[in-house]
mmCIF file of C-alpha atoms in Angstrom:
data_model
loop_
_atom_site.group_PDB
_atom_site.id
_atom_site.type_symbol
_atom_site.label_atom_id
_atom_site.label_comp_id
_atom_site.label_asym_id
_atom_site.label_seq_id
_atom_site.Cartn_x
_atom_site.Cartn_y
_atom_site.Cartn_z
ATOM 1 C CA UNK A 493 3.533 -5.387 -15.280
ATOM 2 C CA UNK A 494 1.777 -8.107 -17.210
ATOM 3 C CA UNK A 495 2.502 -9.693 -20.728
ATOM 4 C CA UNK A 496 0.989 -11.697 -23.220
ATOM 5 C CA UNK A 497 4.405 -13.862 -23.153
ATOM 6 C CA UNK A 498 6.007 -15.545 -20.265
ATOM 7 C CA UNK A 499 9.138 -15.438 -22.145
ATOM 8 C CA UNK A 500 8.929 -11.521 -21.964
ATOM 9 C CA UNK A 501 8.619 -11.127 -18.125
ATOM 10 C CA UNK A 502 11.571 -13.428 -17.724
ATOM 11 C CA UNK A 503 13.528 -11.117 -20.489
ATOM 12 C CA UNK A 504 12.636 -7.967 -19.162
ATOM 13 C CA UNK A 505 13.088 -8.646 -15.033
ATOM 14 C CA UNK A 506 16.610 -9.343 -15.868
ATOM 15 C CA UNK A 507 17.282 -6.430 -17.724
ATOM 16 C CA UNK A 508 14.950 -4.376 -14.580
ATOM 17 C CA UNK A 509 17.172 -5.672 -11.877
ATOM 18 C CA UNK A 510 20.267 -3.515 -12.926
ATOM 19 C CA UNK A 511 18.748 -0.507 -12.674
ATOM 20 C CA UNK A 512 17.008 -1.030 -9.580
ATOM 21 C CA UNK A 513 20.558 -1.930 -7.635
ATOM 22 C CA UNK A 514 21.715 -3.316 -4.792
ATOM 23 C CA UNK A 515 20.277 -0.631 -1.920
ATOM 24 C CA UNK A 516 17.527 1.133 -4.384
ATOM 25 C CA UNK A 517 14.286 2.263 -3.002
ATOM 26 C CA UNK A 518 13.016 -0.249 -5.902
ATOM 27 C CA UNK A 519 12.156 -3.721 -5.965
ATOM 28 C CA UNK A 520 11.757 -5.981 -8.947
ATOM 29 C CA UNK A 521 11.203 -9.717 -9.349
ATOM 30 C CA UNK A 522 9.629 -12.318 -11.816
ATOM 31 C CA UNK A 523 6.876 -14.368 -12.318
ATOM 32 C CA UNK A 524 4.907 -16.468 -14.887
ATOM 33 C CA UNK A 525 3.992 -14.108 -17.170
ATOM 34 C CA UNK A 526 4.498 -11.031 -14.960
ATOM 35 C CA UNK A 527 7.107 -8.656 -13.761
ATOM 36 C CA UNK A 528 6.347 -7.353 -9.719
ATOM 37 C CA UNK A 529 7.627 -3.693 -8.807
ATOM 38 C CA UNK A 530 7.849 -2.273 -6.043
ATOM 39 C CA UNK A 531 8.424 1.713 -5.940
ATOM 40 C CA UNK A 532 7.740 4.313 -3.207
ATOM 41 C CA UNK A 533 4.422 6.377 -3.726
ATOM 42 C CA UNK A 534 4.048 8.878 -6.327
ATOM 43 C CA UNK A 535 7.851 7.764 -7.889
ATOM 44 C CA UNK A 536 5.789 5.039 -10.627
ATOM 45 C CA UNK A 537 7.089 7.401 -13.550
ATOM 46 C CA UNK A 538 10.321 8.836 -12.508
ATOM 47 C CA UNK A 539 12.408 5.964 -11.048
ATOM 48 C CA UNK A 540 14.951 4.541 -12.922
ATOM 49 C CA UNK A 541 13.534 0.892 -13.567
ATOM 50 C CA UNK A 542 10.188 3.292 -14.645
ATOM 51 C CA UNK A 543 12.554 4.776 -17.020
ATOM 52 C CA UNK A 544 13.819 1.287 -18.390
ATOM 53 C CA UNK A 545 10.552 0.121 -18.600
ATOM 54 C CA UNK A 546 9.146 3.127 -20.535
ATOM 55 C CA UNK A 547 12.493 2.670 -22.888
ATOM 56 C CA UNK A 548 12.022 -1.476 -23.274
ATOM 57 C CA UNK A 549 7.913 -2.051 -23.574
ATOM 58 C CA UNK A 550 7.515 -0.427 -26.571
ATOM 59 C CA UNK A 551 6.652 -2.501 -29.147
ATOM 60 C CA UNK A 552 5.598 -5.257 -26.586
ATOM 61 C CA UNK A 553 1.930 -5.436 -25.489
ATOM 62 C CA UNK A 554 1.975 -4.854 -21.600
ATOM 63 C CA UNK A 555 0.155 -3.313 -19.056
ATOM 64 C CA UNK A 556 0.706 -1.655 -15.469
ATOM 65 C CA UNK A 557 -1.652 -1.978 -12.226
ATOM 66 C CA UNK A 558 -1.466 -1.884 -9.058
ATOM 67 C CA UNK A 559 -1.358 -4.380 -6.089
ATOM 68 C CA UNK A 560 -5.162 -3.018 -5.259
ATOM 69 C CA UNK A 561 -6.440 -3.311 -8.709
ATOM 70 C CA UNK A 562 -4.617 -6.840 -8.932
ATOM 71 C CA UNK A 563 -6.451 -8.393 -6.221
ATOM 72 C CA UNK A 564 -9.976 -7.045 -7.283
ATOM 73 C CA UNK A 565 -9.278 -8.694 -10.696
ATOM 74 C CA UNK A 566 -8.467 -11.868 -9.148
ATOM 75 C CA UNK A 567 -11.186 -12.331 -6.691
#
């Protein structure tokens, strides 16, 4: 997940690392500006950090892709 604020990533992977847990199929961690996810295939919308980050991003400008789309946008 991207944002227009750096200060937002930082807010929102600590709130994400909760409900991913300690032995979750989900991975979360932080970056400038940026919030990485991991989640197993086809589980993007019904995992619980999907569900907290459904819940938390509205009213925040964000967006979603994927590793594949990440690294055509950067080359």
């Amino acid at each position: 997940m991207l944002t227009a604020d750096a200060g937002d990533a930082s807010a929102l992977t600590r709130q994400l690392v909760a409900p991913a847990g300690d032995g979750s199929e989900e991975q979360v961690a932080g970056g400038e500006g940026a919030v990485y996810w991991w989640c197993p295939r086809g589980a993007s919308l019904t995992t619980p950090v999907a569900e907290e980050l459904a819940r938390r991003s509205r009213g925040h400008v964000v967006t979603t892709r994927n590793l594949r789309t990440m690294v055509r946008l950067t080359a």
